[in-house]
Every structure is written in structure tokens, then in C-alpha cells.
Tab-separated table of C-alpha atoms in Angstrom:
chain	number	residue	atom	x	y	z
A	49	VAL	CA	198.605	219.951	26.098
A	50	ASP	CA	197.480	216.795	25.547
A	51	GLN	CA	198.639	215.014	22.648
A	52	GLY	CA	196.584	211.822	20.916
A	53	ASP	CA	199.220	209.304	20.662
A	54	GLU	CA	200.152	209.951	24.462
A	55	TYR	CA	198.624	208.843	28.123
A	56	THR	CA	199.045	211.059	31.403
A	57	GLY	CA	200.625	209.683	34.356
A	58	HIS	CA	199.898	210.699	37.962
A	59	ILE	CA	201.708	209.669	40.446
A	60	PRO	CA	200.157	212.253	44.084
A	61	ILE	CA	202.897	213.410	47.138
A	62	PHE	CA	200.505	214.888	48.632
A	63	ASP	CA	196.452	214.659	47.998
A	64	ALA	CA	194.577	217.447	48.619
A	65	PRO	CA	190.931	217.676	50.311
A	66	GLY	CA	188.749	218.509	47.696
A	67	ALA	CA	190.650	217.913	44.982
A	68	THR	CA	189.057	216.318	42.101
A	69	PHE	CA	189.311	214.749	38.273
A	70	LYS	CA	186.761	215.685	35.581
A	71	PHE	CA	185.542	213.778	33.365
A	72	TRP	CA	182.545	214.147	30.787
A	73	ASP	CA	181.382	210.283	27.814
A	74	GLU	CA	181.006	211.032	25.305
A	75	ASN	CA	176.202	211.356	26.521
A	76	ASN	CA	177.881	214.157	28.430
A	77	ASN	CA	177.386	212.137	31.837
A	78	GLN	CA	180.883	213.519	34.446
A	79	ARG	CA	182.585	211.643	37.212
A	80	ASP	CA	184.547	213.155	39.256
A	81	PHE	CA	187.790	211.193	40.767
A	82	GLY	CA	189.638	211.617	43.345
A	83	ILE	CA	193.441	210.008	43.240
A	84	PRO	CA	195.273	209.940	46.923
A	85	ALA	CA	199.045	210.107	47.649
A	86	ASP	CA	198.770	206.062	47.839
A	87	GLY	CA	201.523	205.492	46.224
A	88	SER	CA	200.196	204.569	43.196
A	89	VAL	CA	200.731	206.133	39.491
A	90	TYR	CA	196.653	207.105	37.840
A	91	LEU	CA	196.874	206.697	33.974
A	92	VAL	CA	195.085	209.163	32.417
A	93	ASP	CA	193.366	209.437	28.859
A	94	THR	CA	193.766	212.677	28.372
A	95	ILE	CA	191.362	212.540	24.686
A	96	ILE	CA	188.928	212.537	26.727
A	97	GLU	CA	187.221	215.259	28.166
A	98	HIS	CA	188.205	216.254	31.240
A	99	GLU	CA	189.880	218.998	33.136
A	100	THR	CA	190.924	219.365	37.539
A	101	GLU	CA	189.848	221.339	40.583
A	102	ASN	CA	190.672	222.528	44.077
A	103	PHE	CA	188.653	222.965	46.213
A	104	GLY	CA	190.730	222.249	48.449
A	105	ASP	CA	192.593	224.728	50.303
A	106	THR	CA	195.611	222.937	50.696
A	107	ASP	CA	197.855	221.921	47.243
A	108	ARG	CA	197.607	218.629	45.506
A	109	VAL	CA	201.167	217.667	43.996
A	110	GLY	CA	202.738	215.391	41.404
A	111	LEU	CA	204.150	214.696	39.472
A	112	VAL	CA	203.659	213.905	35.489
A	113	PHE	CA	205.076	212.401	32.866
A	114	ARG	CA	203.592	211.737	29.381
A	115	PHE	CA	203.711	207.789	27.786
A	116	LYS	CA	202.954	207.072	23.762
A	117	ARG	CA	200.048	204.882	23.238
A	118	ASP	CA	202.358	202.232	21.794
A	119	ARG	CA	204.615	201.989	25.058
A	120	LEU	CA	201.847	201.251	27.826
A	121	PRO	CA	201.437	197.441	27.526
A	122	GLU	CA	205.538	197.043	28.330
A	123	LEU	CA	204.553	199.869	31.389
A	124	LEU	CA	202.669	197.727	32.510
A	125	GLU	CA	204.699	194.917	33.156
A	126	LEU	CA	207.014	196.930	35.325
A	127	THR	CA	206.605	196.556	38.686
A	128	GLY	CA	208.738	197.277	42.378
A	129	GLU	CA	209.768	199.850	44.591
A	130	VAL	CA	211.281	202.722	43.403
A	131	LYS	CA	214.106	204.151	46.198
């Protein structure tokens, strides 16, 4: 369940061609995004209407986590690698 006081982070491990995130703006315009498994963390504001679909033949695998909105500035300062 999405929470209004949280963001969701996505770290793709294996991406799947044909897997997309869909978002709609206040005018009901849809935008689709793929998120490649390139080591990036993708922040999603799940208050915005959204969904995911996978039209490919392979599964997408990733880590998903949530954090409080007031922690965003602190998290954006983090650098480095996980080994």
C-alpha cells in the first residue's frame, strides 16, 4: 500500500525488455518509462497515479524500499558503492 509520507526506491537487478512504469499527470496524460539495471536507484513518488506492466518474456527483478519524504535530502547526499 502506497503511503503519502513516503517515496519508493527501485534498484533493478535484472531488467526485462517490455517492462514499463506508467505514470499519469493531473491532465490524465500517460508517460511510460523503462528502468534499466544499470546500478541506479530510481525514486518513485507513488502518490502520483502509476502502475507497472511487463510485456516481455522474462521477469524483472529488483529491490524495492520505502523511506520517509523528510529523509530525501539526507539520502541524496549518499555516495559510494555497495560491495
